[in-house]
XYZ file of C-alpha atoms in Angstrom:
558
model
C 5.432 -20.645 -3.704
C 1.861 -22.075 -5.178
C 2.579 -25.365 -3.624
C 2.929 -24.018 -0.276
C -0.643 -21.925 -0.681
C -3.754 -23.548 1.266
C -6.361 -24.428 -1.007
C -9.491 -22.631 -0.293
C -12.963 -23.586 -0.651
C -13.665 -21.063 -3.060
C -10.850 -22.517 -5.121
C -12.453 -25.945 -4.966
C -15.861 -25.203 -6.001
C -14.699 -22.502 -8.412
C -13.241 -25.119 -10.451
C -15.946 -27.672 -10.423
C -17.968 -25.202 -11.270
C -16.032 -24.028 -14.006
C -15.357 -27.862 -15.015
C -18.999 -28.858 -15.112
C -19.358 -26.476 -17.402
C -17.068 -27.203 -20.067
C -16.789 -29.519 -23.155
C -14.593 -32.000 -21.337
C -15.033 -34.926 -19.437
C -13.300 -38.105 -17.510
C -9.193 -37.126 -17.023
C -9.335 -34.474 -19.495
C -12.200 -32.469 -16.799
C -10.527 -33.695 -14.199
C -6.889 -32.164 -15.086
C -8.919 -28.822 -16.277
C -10.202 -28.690 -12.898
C -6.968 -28.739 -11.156
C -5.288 -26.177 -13.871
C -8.412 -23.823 -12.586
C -7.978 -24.610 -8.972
C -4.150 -23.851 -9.305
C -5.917 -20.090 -11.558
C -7.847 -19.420 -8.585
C -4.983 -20.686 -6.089
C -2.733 -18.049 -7.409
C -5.008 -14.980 -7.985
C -5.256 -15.171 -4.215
C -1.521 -14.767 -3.665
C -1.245 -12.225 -5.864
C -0.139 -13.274 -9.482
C -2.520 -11.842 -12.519
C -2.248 -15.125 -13.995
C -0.372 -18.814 -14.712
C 1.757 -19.742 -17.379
C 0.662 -22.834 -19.433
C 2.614 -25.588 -21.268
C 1.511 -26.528 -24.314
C -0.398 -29.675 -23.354
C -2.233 -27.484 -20.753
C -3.076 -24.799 -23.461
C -4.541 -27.457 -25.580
C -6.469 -28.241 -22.676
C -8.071 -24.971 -22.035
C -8.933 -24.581 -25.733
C -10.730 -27.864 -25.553
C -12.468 -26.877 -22.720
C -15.126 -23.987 -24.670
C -14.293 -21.911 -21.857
C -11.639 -19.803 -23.243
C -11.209 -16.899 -25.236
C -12.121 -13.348 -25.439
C -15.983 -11.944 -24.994
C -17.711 -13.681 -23.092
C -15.825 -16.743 -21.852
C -14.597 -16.922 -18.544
C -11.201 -17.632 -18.968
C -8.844 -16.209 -21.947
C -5.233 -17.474 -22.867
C -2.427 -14.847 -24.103
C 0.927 -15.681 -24.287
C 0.695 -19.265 -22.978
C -0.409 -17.174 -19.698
C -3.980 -18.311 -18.663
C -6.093 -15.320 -16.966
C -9.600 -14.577 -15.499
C -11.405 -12.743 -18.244
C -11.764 -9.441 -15.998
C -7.664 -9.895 -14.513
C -7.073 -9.967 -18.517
C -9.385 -7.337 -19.446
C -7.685 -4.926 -16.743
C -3.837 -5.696 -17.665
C -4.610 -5.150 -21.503
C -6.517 -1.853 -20.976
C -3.830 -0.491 -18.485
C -1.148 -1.111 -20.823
C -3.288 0.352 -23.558
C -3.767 3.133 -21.697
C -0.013 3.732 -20.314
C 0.736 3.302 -24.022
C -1.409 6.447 -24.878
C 0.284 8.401 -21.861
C 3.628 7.832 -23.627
C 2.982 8.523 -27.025
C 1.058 11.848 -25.855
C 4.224 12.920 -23.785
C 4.644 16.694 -24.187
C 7.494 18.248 -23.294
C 6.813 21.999 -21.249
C 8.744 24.521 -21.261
C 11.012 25.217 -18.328
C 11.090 28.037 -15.370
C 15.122 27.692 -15.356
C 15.074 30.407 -12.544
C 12.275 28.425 -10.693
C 14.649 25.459 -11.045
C 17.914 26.867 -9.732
C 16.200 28.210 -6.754
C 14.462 24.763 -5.502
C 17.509 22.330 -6.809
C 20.367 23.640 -5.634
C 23.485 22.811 -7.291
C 25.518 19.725 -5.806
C 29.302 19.796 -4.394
C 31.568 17.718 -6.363
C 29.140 16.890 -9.313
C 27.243 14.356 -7.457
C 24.239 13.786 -9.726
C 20.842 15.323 -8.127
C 18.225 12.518 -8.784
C 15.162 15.229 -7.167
C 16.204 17.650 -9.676
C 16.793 14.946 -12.402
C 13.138 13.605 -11.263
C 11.839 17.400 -11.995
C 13.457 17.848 -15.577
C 11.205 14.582 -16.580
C 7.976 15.297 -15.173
C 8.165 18.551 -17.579
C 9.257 16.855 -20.238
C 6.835 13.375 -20.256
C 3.290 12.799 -19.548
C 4.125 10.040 -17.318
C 6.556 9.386 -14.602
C 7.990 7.336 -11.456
C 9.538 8.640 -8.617
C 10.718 5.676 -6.761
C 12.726 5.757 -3.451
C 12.902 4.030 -0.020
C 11.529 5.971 2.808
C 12.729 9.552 3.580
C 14.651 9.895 0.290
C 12.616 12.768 -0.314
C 10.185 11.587 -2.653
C 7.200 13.873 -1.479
C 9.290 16.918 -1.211
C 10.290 16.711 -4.786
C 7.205 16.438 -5.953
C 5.823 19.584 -4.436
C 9.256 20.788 -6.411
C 7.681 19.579 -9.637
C 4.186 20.861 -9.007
C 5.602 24.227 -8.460
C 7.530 23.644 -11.935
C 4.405 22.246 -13.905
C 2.169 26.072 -12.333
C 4.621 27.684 -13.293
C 5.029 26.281 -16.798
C 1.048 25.824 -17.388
C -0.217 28.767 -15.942
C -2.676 29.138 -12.815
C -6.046 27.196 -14.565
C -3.399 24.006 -13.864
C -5.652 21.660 -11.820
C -3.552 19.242 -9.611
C -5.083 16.112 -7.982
C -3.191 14.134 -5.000
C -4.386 10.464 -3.869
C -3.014 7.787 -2.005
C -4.910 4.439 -1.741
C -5.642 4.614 1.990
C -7.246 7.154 4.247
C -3.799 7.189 6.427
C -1.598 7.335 3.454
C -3.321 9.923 1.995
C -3.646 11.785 5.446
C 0.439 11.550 5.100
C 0.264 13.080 1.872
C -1.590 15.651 2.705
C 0.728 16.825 5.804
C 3.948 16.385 3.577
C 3.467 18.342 0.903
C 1.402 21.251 3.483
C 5.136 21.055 5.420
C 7.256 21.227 2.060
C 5.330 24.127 0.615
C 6.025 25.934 3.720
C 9.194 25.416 4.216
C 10.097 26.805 -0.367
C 10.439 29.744 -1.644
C 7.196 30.236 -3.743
C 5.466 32.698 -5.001
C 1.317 33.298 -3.305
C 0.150 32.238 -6.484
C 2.262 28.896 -6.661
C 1.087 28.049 -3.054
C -2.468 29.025 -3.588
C -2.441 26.278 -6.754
C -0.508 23.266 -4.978
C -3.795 21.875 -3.151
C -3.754 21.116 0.524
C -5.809 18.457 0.510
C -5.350 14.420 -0.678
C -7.760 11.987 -1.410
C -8.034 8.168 -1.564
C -7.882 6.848 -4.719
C -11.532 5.954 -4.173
C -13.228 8.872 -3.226
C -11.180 10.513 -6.288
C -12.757 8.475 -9.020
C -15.868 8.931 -7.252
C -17.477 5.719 -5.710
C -20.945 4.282 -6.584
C -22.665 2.640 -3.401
C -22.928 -0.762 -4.317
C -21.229 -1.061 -7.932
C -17.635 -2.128 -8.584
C -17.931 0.720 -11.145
C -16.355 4.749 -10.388
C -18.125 7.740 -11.305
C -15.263 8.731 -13.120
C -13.838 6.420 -16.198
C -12.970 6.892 -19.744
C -16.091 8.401 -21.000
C -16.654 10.492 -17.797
C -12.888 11.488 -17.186
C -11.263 13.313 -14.038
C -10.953 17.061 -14.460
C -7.003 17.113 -13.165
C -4.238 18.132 -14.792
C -2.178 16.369 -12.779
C -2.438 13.491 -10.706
C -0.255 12.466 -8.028
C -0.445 9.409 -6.308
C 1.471 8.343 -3.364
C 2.347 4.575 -2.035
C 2.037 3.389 -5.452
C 3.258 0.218 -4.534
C -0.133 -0.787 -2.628
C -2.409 -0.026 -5.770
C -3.705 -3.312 -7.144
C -4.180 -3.892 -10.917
C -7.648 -3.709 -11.233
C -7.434 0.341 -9.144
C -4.772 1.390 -11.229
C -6.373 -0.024 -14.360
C -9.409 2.219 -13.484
C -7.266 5.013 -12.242
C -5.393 5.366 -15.452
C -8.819 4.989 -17.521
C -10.194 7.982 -15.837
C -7.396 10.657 -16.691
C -8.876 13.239 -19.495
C -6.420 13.144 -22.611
C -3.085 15.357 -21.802
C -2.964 14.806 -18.652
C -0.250 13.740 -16.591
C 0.520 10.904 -14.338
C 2.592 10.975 -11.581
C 3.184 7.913 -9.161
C 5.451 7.523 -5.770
C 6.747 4.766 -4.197
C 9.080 2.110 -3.122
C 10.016 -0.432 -5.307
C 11.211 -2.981 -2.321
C 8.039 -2.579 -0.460
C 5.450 -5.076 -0.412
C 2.995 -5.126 -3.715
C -0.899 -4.780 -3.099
C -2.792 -7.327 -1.101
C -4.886 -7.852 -4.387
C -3.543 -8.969 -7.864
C -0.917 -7.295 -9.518
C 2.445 -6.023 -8.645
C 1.767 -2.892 -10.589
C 4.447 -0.600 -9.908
C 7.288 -3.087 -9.949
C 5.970 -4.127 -13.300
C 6.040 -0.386 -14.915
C 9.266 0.293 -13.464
C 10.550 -2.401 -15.035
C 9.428 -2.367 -17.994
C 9.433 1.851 -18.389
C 13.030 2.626 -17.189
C 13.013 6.229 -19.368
C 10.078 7.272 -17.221
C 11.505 6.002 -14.037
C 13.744 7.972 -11.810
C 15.240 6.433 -8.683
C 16.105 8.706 -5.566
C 18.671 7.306 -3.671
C 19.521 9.304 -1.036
C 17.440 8.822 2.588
C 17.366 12.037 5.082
C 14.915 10.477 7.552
C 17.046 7.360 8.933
C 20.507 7.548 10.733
C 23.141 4.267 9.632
C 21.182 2.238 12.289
C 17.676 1.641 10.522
C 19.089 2.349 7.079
C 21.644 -0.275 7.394
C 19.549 -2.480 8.477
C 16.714 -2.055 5.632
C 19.612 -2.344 2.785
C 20.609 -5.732 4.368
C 17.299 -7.109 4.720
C 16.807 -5.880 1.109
C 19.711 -7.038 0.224
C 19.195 -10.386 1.384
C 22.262 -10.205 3.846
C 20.279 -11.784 6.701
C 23.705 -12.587 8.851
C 24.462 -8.601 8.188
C 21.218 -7.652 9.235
C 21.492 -10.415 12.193
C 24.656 -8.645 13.345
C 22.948 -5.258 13.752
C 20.233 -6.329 16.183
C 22.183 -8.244 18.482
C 25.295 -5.837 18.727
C 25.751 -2.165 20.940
C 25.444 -0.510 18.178
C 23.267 0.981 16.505
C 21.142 1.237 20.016
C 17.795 1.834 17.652
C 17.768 -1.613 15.876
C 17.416 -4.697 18.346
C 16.648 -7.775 19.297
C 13.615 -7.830 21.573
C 14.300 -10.328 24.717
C 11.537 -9.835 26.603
C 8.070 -10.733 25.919
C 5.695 -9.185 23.625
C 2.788 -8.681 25.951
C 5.329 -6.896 28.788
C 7.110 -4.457 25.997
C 4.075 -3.928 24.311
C 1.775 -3.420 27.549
C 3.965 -1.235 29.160
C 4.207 0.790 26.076
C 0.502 1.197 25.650
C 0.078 1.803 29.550
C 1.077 5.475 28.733
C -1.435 5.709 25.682
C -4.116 4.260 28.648
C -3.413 6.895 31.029
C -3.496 9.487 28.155
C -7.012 7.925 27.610
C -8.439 8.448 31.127
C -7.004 12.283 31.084
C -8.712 13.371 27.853
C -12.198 15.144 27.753
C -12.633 16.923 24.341
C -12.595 16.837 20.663
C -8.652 18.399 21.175
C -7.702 15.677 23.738
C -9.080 12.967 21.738
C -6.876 14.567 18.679
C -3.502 14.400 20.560
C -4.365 10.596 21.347
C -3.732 9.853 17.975
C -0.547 11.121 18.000
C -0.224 8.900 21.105
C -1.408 5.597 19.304
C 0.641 6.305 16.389
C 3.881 7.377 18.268
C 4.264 3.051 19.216
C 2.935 -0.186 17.093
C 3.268 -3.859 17.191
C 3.476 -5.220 13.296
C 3.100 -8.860 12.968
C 3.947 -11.125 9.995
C 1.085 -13.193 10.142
C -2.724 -12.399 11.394
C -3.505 -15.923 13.678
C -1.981 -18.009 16.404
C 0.098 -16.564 19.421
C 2.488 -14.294 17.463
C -0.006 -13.110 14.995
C -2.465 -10.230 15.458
C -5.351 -11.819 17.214
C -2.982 -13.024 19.633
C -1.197 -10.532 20.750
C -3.744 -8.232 20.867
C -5.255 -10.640 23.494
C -2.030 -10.190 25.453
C -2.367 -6.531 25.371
C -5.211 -6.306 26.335
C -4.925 -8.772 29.568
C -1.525 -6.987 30.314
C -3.665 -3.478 30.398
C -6.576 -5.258 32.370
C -3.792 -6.333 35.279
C -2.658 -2.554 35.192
C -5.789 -1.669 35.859
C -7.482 -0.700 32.688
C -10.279 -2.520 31.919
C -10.226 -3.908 28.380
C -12.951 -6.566 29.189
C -15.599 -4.809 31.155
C -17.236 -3.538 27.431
C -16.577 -4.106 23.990
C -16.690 -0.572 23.382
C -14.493 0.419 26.350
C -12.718 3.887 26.919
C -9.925 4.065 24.664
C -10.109 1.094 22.793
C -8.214 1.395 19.430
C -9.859 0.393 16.165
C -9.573 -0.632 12.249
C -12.127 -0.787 9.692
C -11.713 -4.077 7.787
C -14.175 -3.413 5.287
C -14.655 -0.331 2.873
C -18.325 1.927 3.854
C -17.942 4.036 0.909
C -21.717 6.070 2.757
C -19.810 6.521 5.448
C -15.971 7.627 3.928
C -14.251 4.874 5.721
C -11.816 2.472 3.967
C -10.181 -0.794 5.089
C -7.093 0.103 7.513
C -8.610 3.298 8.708
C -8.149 3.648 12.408
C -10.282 4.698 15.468
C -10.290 5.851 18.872
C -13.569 4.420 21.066
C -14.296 7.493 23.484
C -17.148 9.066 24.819
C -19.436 12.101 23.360
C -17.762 15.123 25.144
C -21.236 16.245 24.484
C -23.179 13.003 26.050
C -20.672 11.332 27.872
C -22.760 8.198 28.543
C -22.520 7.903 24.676
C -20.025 5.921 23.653
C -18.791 6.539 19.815
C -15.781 5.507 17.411
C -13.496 8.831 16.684
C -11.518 9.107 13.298
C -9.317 11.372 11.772
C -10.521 12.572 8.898
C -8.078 13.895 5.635
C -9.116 17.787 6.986
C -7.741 17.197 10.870
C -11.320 17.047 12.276
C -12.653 13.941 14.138
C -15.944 12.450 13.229
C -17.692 10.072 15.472
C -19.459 7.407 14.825
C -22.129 5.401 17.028
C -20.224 1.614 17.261
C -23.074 -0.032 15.928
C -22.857 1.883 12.652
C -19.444 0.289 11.570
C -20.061 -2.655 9.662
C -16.565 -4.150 10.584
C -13.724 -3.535 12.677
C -11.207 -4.975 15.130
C -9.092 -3.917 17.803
C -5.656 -2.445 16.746
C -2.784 -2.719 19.189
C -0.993 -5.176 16.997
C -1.721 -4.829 13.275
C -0.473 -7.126 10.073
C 2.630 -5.792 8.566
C 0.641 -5.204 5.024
C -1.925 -3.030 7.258
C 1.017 -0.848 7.897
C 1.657 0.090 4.891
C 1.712 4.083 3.770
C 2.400 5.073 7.661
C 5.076 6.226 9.206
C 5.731 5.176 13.265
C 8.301 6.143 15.361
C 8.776 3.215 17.456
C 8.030 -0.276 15.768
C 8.140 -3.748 17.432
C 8.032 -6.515 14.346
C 6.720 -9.925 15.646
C 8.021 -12.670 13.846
C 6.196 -16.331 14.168
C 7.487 -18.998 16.118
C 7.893 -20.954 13.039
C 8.367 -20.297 9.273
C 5.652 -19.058 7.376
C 5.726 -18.900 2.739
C 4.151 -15.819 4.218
C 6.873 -13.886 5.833
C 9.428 -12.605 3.050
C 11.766 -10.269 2.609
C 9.713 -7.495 1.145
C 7.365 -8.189 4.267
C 10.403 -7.428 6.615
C 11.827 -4.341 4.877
C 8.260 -3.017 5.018
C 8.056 -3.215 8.873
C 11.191 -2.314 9.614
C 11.133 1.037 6.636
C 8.036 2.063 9.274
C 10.116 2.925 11.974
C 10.987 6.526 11.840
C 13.416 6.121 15.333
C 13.550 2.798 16.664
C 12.837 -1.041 15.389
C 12.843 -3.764 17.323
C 12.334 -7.224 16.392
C 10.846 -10.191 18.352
C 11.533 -13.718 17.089
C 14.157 -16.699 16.509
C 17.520 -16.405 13.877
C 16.303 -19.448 11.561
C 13.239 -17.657 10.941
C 14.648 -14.526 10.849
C 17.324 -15.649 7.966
C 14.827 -18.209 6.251
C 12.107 -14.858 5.967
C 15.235 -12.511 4.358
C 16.386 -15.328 2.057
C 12.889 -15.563 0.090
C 11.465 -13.129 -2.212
C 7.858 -12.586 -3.323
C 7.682 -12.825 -6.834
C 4.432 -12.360 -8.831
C 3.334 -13.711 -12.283
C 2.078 -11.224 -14.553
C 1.796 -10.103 -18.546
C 2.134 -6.473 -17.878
C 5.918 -5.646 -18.353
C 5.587 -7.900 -21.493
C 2.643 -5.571 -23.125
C 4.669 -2.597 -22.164
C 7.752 -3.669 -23.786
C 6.091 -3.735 -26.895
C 5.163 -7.315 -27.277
C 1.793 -7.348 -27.319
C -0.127 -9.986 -29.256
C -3.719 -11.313 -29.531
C -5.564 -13.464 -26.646
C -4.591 -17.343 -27.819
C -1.664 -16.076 -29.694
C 1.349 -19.200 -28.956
C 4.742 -17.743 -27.593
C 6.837 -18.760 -25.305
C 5.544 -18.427 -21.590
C 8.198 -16.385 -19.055
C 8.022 -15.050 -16.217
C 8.366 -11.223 -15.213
């Protein structure tokens, strides 16, 4: 897809830069600037590096620029990274490595195990319980699974396992790379553990509170760099982290560094969703290459045949299946939005409005979350009329002609937000979402409400957030790690590289009740026909073929 990527201006000047700078000159700089342009071109959509043919790894090595230390750029297995991209794949694979070899096997609570897995009619195989017999027996492990195949439930399963066979000092950690996913984490596992039979001293060690990945490492105002890392390690146990699939490679690199030695690893996620915004497609990448520490649940209990049929033909790649389902009676939760965004959405987010002028405290302002997050408009693509800065604009003139003013004020009564940058002083994280409402204590105050991971709202004076936008449509990758029950998916007018098939099933895998989707067949088919795939060196390293940086071998992609 690299041809179809805009070049940037930080592309451009990266490689001059980087060309000005090496031993080269004439043709020879020339073509080293473009190879480092392409580098730069496709670190932005999301592979950890390039392969190289031999004439282009002669190239590089000519250039002085290569190499391990302190060179910029280092070649390994005719692949051709950024020294720190490099630096993180080798020392996660390193460090996944270690978690294998130190794999300890526990011993098991049989009578523990009967009573949460309950035995299957007609011998079907019980991937949750399968899922559980691993995470006692290895250090590390992958519980993958679309949405609603019950991946949190079972872990609460296998934390109550791991107490039981460790003893009560166990000390369990649970993260999630974004506020909201972690805020989902949180209530899942709080619902599970009510809802098993566990003893007060299981339930008392199963902790009722998640993190984001971030604030569990520890974050350092102004520093790339965590509090916690190899030589300062976490004090957990266990770890847990959910939505694996968003975790970049330089997080998990870091994540994985900080774990104290005999600790244990556990990720969630789904394989099919869309990989991180930033380099890597980590999880996709261990999975394949770790199959004996990957377990697959198959089996949804949140969607009916309507939604579920519908992800596994997007996923699938059956775009004239998937085609069928919108347009026909049935299922009457999947179709094919005639009217127009701004009057579905509007109309929808009239009753939010009118929810807004009603509420007067801290409890009021609670429920409107519930409100905000009951409805959403996903987009494939952030500009133009379809993408999120357009339709928001329709929103918010369909609102202002209802009679809700979404133009008298920037910060007007009710306006929904989302941080776009991380403000690690104040705990907010990119994709974290706000309510603007008054002070119930100074109602001429105007402030920014957000749920925090403990239930309580904390507002914040506008001019305090140091970037946000307004929220009634959002980009399909923003949506990621939430769960919505009614989702309209706004498809552009014309084909975009952008829109895939993993960017599709994400939407439409948000929609706990009803999907709907807004846009044209030949885009529709053209976006389920192509599939994201990322360059990387990970799977390779974790197969066991590692070799040094400017070692020659045959270049192939994972």
């Amino acid at each position: 897809m690299m041809e179809e990527q805009k070049l940037r201006l930080l592309d451009s000047q990266f490689s001059k830069f980087l060309a000005k700078r090496s031993l080269l000159s004439g043709e020879a700089r020339d073509n080293f600037a473009e190879l480092v342009c392409k580098l730069s071109m496709s670190l932005a959509a999301g592979d950890s590096c390039i392969p190289l043919t031999g004439e282009e790894k002669v190239l590089v090595g000519s250039s002085g620029l290569a190499g391990e230390g302190g060179n910029p750029l280092v070649v390994w297995q005719n692949r051709l990274y950024l020294q720190k991209i490099f630096v993180h794949e080798r020392r996660l694979a390193e460090n996944i490595t270690c978690l294998l070899a130190e794999s300890n096997s526990l011993v098991m609570d049989h009578v523990l195990l009967e009573t949460l897995f309950k035995a299957k009619e007609g011998g079907e195989a019980d991937w949750q319980r399968i899922s559980a017999e691993h995470a006692l027996e290895k250090n590390f492990l992958i519980i993958c699974g679309g949405p609603g195949t019950g991946k949190t439930s079972t872990v609460v399963k296998i934390l109550a396992l791991l107490v039981s066979a460790m003893g009560p000092t166990l000390r369990i950690g649970l993260a999630a790379p974004t506020g909201k996913a972690a805020m989902r984490l949180q209530e899942s596992i709080g619902n599970s553990i009510s809802q098993l039979p566990l003893s007060d001293l299981i339930r008392e060690k199963i902790p009722n509170q998640a993190h984001t990945l971030h604030r569990l490492l520890g974050v350092r105002r102004f520093s790339p760099y965590f509090v916690h890392h190899g030589e300062n390690p976490l004090s957990y146990d266990v770890v847990v982290v959910d939505e694996a699939s968003m975790v970049d490679l330089a997080l998990m690199s870091k994540l994985v560094d900080a774990l104290r030695p005999g600790s244990r690893l556990i990720l969630l996620g789904d394989k099919n969703q869309l990989a991180s915004v930033e380099s890597g497609a980590v999880l996709a990448d261990l999975i394949s290459a770790l199959p004996e520490n990957t377990v697959e649940l198959q089996k949804s209990y949140r969607f009916d045949g309507g939604i579920k049929g519908f992800a596994e033909a997007i996923n699938s790649g059956d775009s004239s299946r998937a085609w069928e389902i919108m347009i026909g009676p049935q299922p009457d939760n999947v179709s094919l939005l005639q009217e127009e965004v701004a009057d579905y959405g509007g109309e929808k987010y009239c009753r939010y409005m009118q929810a807004v002028r009603q509420a007067r405290t801290l409890e009021d302002y609670g429920k409107l979350f519930s409100f905000l997050h009951s409805f959403k408009i996903l987009c494939a693509l952030r500009n133009g009329r379809s993408g999120v800065t357009g339709v928001n604009g329709q929103v918010e003139r369909y609102l202002t002609a209802k009679g809700y003013d979404c133009f008298g004020s920037p910060w007007y009564r009710g306006r929904p937000v989302m941080v776009t940058r991380n403000d690690y002083a104040l705990d907010l994280y990119n994709g974290d979402i706000g309510i603007c409402m008054p002070d119930p204590e100074r109602p001429e105050t105007m402030k920014v409400w957000f749920e925090r991971t403990d239930f309580t709202l904390q507002g914040l004076l506008p001019g305090r957030l140091s970037g946000c936008e307004t929220v009634y449509a959002l980009t399909i990758h923003k949506s990621q790690g939430t769960e919505i029950e009614d989702v309209l998916v706004v498809l552009p007018e014309h084909d975009s590289a952008l829109v895939t098939r993993e960017l599709l099933y994400t939407a439409v895998t948000r929609a706990a009740k009803h999907v709907r989707i807004r846009g044209k067949q030949a885009v529709f088919d053209t976006a389920v026909g192509r599939k994201i795939e990322r360059f990387s060196g990970l799977a390779l390293r974790l197969r066991g073929n590692e070799m040094s940086a400017d070692a020659v071998a045959p270049a192939d992609r994972e």
